[in-house]
Coordinates of N, CA, C and O in Angstrom, one line a residue:
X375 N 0.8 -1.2 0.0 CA 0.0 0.0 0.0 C 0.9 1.2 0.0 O 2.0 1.2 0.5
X376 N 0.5 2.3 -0.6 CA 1.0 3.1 -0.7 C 1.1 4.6 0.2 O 0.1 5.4 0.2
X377 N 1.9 4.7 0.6 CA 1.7 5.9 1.9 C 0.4 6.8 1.8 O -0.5 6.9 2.7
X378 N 0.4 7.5 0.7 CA -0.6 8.2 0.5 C -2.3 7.4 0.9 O -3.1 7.8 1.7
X379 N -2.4 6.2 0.0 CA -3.4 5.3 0.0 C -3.8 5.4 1.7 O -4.8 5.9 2.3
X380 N -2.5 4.8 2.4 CA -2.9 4.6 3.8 C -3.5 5.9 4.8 O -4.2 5.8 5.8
X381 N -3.1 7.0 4.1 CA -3.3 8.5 4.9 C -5.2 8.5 4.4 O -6.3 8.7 5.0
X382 N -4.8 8.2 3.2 CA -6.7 8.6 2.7 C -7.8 7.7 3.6 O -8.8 8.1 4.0
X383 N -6.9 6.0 4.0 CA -7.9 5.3 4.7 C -8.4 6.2 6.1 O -9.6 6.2 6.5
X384 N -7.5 6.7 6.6 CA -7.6 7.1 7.6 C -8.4 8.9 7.8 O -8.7 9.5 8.9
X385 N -8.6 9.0 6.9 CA -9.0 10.4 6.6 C -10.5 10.6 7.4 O -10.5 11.2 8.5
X386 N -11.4 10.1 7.0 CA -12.5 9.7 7.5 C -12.9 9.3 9.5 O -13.9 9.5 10.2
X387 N -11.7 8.8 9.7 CA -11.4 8.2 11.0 C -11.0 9.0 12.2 O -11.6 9.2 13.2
X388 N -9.8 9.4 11.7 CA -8.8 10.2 12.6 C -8.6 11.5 12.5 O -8.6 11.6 11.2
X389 N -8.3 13.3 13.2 CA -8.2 14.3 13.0 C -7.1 14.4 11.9 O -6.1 13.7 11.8
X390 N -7.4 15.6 11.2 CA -5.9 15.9 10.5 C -4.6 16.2 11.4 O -3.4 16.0 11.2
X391 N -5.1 16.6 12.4 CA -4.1 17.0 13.4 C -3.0 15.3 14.0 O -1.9 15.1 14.6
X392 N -3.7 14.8 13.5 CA -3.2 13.2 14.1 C -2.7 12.9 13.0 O -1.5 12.5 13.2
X393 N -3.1 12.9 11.6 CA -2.8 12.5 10.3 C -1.7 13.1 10.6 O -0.8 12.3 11.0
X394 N -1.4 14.8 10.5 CA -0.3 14.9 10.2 C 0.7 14.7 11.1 O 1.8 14.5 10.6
X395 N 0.5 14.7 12.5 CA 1.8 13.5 12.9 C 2.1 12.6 13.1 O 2.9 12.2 14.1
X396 N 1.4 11.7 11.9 CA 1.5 10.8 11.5 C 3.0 11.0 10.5 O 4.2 11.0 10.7
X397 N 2.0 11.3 9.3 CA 2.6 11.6 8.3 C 4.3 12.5 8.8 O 5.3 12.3 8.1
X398 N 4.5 13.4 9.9 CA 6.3 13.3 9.9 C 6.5 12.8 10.7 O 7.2 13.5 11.5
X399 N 6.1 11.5 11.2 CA 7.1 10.4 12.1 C 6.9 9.7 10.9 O 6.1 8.7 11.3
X400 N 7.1 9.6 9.9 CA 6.4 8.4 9.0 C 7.6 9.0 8.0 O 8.2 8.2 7.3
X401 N 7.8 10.2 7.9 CA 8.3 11.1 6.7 C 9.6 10.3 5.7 O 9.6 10.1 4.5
X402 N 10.6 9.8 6.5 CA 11.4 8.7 5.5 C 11.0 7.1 5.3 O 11.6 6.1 5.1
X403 N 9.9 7.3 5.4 CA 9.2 5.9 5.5 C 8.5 5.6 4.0 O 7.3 5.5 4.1
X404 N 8.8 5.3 2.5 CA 8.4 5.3 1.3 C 6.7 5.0 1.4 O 5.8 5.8 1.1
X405 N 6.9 3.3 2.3 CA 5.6 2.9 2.2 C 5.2 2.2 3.7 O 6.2 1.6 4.2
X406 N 4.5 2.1 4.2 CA 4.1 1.6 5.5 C 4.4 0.0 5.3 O 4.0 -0.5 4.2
X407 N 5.3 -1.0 6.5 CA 5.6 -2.0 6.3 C 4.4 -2.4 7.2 O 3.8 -1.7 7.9
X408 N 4.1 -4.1 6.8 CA 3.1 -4.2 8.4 C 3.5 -4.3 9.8 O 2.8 -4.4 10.8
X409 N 4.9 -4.2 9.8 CA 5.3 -3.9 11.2 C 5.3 -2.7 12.0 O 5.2 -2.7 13.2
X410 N 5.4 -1.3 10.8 CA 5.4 -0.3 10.9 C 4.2 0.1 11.9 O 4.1 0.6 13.1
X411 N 2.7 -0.3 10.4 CA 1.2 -0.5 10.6 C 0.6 -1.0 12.2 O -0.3 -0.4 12.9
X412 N 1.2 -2.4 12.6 CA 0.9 -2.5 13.4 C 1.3 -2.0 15.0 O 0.6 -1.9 16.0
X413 N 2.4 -1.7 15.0 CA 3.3 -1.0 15.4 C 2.0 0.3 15.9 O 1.2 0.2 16.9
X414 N 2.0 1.0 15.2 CA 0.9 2.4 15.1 C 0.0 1.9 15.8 O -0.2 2.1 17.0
X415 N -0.8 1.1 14.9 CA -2.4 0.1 15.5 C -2.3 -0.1 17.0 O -3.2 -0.2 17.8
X416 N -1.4 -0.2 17.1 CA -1.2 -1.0 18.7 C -1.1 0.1 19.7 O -1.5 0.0 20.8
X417 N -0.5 1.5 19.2 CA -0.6 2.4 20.4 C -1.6 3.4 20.2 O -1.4 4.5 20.7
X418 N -2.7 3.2 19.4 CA -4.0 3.8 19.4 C -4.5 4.1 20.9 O -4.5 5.2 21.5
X419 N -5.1 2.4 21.4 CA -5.7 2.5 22.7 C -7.0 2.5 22.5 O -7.7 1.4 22.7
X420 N -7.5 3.8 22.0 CA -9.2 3.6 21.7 C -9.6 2.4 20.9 O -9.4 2.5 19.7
X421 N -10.3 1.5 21.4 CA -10.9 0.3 20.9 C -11.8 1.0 20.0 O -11.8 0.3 19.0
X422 N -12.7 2.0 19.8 CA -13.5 2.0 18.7 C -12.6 2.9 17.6 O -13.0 2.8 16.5
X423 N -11.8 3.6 17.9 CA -10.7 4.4 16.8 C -10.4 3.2 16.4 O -11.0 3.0 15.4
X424 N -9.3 1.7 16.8 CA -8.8 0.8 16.6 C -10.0 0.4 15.3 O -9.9 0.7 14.1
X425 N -11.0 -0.2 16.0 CA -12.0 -0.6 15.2 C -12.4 -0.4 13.5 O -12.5 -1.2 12.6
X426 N -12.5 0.9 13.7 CA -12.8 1.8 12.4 C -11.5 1.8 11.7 O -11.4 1.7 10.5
X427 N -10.2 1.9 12.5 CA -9.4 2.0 11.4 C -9.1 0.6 11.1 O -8.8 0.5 9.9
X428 N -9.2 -0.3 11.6 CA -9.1 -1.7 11.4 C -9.9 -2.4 9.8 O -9.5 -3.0 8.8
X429 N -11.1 -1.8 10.2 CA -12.0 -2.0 9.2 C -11.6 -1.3 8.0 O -11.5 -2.0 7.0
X430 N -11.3 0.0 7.9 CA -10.9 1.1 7.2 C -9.8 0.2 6.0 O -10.0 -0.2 4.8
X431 N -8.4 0.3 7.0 CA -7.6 -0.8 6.1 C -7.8 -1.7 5.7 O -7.4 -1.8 4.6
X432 N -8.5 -2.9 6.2 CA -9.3 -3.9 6.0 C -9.8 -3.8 4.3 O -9.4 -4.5 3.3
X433 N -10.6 -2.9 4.2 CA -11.4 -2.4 3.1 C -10.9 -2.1 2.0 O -11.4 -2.6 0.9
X434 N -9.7 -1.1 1.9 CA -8.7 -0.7 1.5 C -7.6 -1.9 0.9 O -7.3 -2.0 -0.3
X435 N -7.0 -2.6 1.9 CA -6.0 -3.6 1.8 C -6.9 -4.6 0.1 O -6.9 -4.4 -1.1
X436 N -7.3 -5.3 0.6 CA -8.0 -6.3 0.1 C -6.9 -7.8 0.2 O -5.8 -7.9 0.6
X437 N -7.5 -8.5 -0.1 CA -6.6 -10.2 -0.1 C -5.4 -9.7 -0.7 O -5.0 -10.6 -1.4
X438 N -4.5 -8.5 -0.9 CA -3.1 -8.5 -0.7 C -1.9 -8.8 0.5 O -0.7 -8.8 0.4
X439 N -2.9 -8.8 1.5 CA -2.6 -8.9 3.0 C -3.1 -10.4 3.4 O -4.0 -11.1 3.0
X440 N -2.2 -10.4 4.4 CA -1.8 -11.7 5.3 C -3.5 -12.2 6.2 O -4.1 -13.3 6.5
X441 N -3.7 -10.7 6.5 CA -4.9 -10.8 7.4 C -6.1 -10.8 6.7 O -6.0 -10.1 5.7
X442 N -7.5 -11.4 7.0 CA -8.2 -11.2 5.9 C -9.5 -10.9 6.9 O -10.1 -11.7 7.7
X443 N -9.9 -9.4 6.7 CA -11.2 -8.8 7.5 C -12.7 -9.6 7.1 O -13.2 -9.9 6.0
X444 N -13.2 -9.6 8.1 CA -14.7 -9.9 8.2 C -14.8 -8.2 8.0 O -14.3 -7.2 8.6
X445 N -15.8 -8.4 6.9 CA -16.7 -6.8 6.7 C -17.7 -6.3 7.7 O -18.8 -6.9 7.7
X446 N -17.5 -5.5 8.2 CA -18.1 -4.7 9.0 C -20.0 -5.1 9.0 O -20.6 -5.2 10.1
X447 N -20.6 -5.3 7.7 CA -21.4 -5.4 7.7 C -21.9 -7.0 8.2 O -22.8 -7.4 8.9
X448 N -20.8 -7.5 7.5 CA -21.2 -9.2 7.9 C -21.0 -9.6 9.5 O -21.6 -10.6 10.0
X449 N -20.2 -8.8 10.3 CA -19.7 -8.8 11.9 C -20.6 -8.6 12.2 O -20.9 -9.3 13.2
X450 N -21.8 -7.5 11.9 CA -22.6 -7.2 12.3 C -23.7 -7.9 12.2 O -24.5 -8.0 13.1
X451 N -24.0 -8.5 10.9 CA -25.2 -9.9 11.1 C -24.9 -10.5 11.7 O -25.5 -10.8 12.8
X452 N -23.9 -11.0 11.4 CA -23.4 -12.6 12.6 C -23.5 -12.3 14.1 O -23.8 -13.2 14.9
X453 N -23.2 -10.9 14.4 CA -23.5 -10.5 15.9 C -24.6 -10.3 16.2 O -25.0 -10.4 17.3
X454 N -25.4 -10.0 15.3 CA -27.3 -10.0 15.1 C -27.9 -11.3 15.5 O -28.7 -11.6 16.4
X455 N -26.9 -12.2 14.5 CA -27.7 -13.7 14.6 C -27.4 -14.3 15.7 O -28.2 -14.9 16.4
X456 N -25.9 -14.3 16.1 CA -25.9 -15.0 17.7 C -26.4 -14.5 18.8 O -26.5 -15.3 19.7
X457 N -26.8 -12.8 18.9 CA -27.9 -12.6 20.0 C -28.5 -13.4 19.9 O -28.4 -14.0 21.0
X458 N -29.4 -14.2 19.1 CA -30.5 -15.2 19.4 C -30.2 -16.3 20.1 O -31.1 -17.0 20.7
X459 N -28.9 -16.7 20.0 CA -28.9 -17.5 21.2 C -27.5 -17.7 21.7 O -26.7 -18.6 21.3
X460 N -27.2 -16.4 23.0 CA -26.2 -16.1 23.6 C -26.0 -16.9 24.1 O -27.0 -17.6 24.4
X461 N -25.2 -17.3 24.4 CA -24.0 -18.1 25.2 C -22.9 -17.9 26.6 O -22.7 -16.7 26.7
X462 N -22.6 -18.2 27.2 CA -21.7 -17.7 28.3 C -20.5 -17.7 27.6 O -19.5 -17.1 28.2
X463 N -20.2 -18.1 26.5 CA -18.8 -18.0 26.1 C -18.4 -18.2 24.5 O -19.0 -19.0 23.7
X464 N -17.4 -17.3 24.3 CA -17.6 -17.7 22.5 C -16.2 -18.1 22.2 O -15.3 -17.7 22.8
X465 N -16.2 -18.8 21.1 CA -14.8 -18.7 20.5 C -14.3 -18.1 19.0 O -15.1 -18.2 18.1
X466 N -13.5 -17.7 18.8 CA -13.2 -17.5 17.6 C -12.0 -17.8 17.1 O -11.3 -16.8 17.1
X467 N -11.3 -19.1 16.5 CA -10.6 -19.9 16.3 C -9.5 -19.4 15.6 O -8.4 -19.4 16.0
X468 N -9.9 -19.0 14.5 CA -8.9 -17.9 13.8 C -8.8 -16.4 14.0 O -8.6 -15.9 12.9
X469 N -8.8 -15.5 15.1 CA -9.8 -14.5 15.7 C -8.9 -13.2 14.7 O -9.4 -12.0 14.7
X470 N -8.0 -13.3 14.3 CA -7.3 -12.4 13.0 C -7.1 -10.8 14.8 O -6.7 -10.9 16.0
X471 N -7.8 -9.7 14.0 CA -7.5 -8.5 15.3 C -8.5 -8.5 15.8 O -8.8 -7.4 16.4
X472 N -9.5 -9.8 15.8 CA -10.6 -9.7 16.9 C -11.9 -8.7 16.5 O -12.8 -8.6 17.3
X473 N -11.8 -8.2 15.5 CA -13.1 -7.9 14.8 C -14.2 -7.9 14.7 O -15.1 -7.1 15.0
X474 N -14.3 -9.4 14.4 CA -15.7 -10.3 14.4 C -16.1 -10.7 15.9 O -17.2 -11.0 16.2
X475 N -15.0 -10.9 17.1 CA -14.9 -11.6 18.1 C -15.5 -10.3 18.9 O -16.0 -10.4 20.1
X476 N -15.3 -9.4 18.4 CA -15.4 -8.1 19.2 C -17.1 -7.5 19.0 O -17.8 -6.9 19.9
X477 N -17.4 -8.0 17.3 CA -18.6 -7.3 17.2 C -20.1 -8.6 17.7 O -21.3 -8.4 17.6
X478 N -19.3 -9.6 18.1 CA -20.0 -10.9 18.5 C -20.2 -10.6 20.3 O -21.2 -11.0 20.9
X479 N -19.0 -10.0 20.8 CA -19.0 -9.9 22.3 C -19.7 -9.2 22.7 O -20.3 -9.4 23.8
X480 N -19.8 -8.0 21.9 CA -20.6 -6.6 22.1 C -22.2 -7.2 22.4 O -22.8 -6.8 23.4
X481 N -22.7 -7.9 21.6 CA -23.9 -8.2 21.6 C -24.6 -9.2 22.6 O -25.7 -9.2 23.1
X482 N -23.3 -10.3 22.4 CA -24.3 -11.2 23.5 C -23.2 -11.1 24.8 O -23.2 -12.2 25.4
X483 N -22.4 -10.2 25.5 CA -21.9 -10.3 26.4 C -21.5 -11.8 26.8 O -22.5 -12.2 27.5
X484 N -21.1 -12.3 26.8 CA -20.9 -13.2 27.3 C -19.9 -13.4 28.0 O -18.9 -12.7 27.8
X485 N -19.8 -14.5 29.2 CA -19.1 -14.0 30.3 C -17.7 -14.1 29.8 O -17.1 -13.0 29.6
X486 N -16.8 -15.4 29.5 CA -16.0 -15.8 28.7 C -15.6 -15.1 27.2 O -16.5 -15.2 26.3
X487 N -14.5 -14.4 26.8 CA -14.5 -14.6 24.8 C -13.0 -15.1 24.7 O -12.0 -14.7 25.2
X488 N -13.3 -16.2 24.0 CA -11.5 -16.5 23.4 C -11.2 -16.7 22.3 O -12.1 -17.4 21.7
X489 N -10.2 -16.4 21.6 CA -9.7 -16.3 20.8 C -8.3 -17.0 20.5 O -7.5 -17.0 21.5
X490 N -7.9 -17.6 19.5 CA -6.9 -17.7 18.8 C -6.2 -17.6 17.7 O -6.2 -18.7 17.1
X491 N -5.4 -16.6 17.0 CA -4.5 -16.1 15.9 C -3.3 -16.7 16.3 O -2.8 -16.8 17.4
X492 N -2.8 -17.1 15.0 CA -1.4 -17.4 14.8 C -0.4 -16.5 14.6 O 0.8 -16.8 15.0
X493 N -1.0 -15.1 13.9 CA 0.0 -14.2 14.2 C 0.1 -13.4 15.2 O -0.8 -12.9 15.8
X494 N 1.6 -13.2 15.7 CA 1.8 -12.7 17.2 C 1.0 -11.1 17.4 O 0.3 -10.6 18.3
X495 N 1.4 -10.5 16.1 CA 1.3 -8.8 16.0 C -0.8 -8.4 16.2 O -1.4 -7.5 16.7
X496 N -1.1 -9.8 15.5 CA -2.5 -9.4 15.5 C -3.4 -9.8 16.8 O -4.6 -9.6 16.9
X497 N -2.2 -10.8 17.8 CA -2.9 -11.4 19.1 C -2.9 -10.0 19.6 O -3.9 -9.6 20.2
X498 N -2.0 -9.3 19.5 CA -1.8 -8.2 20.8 C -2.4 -6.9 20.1 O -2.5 -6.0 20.8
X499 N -2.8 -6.7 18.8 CA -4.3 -5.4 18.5 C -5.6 -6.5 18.8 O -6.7 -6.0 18.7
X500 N -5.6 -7.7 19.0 CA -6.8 -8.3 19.5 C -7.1 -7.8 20.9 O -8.1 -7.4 21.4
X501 N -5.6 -8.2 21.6 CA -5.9 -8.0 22.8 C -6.5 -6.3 23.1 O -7.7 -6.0 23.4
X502 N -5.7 -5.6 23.0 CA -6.2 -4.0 22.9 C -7.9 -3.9 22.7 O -8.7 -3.3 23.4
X503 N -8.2 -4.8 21.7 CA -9.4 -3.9 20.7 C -10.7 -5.0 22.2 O -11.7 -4.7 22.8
X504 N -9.8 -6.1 22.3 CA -11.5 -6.8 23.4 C -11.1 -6.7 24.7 O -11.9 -7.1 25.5
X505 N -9.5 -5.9 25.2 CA -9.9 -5.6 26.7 C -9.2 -6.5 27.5 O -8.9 -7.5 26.7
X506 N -8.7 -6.7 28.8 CA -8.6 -7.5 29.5 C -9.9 -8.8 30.0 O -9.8 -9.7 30.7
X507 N -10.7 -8.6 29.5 CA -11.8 -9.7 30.0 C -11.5 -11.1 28.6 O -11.8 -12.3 28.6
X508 N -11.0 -10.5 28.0 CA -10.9 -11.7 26.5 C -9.6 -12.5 26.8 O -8.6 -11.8 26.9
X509 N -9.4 -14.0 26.9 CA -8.3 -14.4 26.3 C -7.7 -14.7 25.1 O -8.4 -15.5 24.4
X510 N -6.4 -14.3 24.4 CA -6.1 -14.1 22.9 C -5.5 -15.1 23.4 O -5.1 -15.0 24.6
X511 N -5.4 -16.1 22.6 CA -4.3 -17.3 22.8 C -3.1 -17.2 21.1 O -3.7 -17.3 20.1
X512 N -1.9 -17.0 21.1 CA -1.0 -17.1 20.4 C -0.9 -18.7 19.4 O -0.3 -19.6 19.9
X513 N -1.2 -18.9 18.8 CA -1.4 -20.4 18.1 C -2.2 -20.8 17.2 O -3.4 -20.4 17.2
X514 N -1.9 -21.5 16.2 CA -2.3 -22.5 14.9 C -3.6 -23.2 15.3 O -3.3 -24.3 15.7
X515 N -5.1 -22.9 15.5 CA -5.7 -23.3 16.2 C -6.0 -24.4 14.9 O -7.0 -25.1 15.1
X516 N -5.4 -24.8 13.6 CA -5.9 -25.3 12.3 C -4.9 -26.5 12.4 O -5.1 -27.4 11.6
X517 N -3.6 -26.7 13.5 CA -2.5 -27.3 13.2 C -3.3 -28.7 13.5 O -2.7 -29.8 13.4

């Protein structure tokens, strides 16, 4: 992705005042690596800033990326449909930055949420985005 591309995702999201210091800690930076990205992502803090920009890039990126987003719209049925019958605890096997796991928790509370991603970088914007009450577990839940 291309620096510029990444500033536009974010346009919508974040103040200009943030963009632009973004953009000069970023300034010898050609193109955002994903370490860079996540790196950023991770010292947000705000779970629903996280959120939106999550989605944002998500949207943007497309299957050029490692990570592959549940659509905002579809998180949100699937969180529609499992209100109907909540649970004390959910899992989400592949839980990627916790997205879906996030827009599933919101709904049916449930006392328990866990999660497992194989990538390290996206356990720890999962952890951020669902809080101390979620366990992110680090692992190949597919192995």
């Amino acid at each position: 992705m291309r620096l510029e591309d990444f500033y536009a995702c974010l346009g919508g999201i974040l103040s200009e005042e943030l963009i632009r210091e973004l953009r000069n800690q970023w300034a010898h930076s050609p193109q955002p690596t994903n370490e860079l990205i996540y790196e950023w992502v991770s010292g947000l803090g705000d779970a629903q800033v996280l959120r939106e920009v999550l989605y944002a890039l998500g949207t943007h990126r497309g299957s050029r990326e490692s990570q592959f987003h549940t659509p905002e719209g579809v998180s949100t049925l699937i969180a529609k449909l499992a209100e109907t019958d909540a649970r004390n605890s959910i899992l989400d096997p592949t839980c990627g930055h916790g997205l879906l796991l996030s827009a599933v928790a919101e709904v049916t509370k449930p006392s328990v949420v866990h999660g497992i991603e194989i990538n390290s970088q996206a356990v720890e914007i999962a952890n951020i985005l669902l809080g101390p009450t979620a366990s992110i577990t680090n692992g190949d839940a597919l192995a």
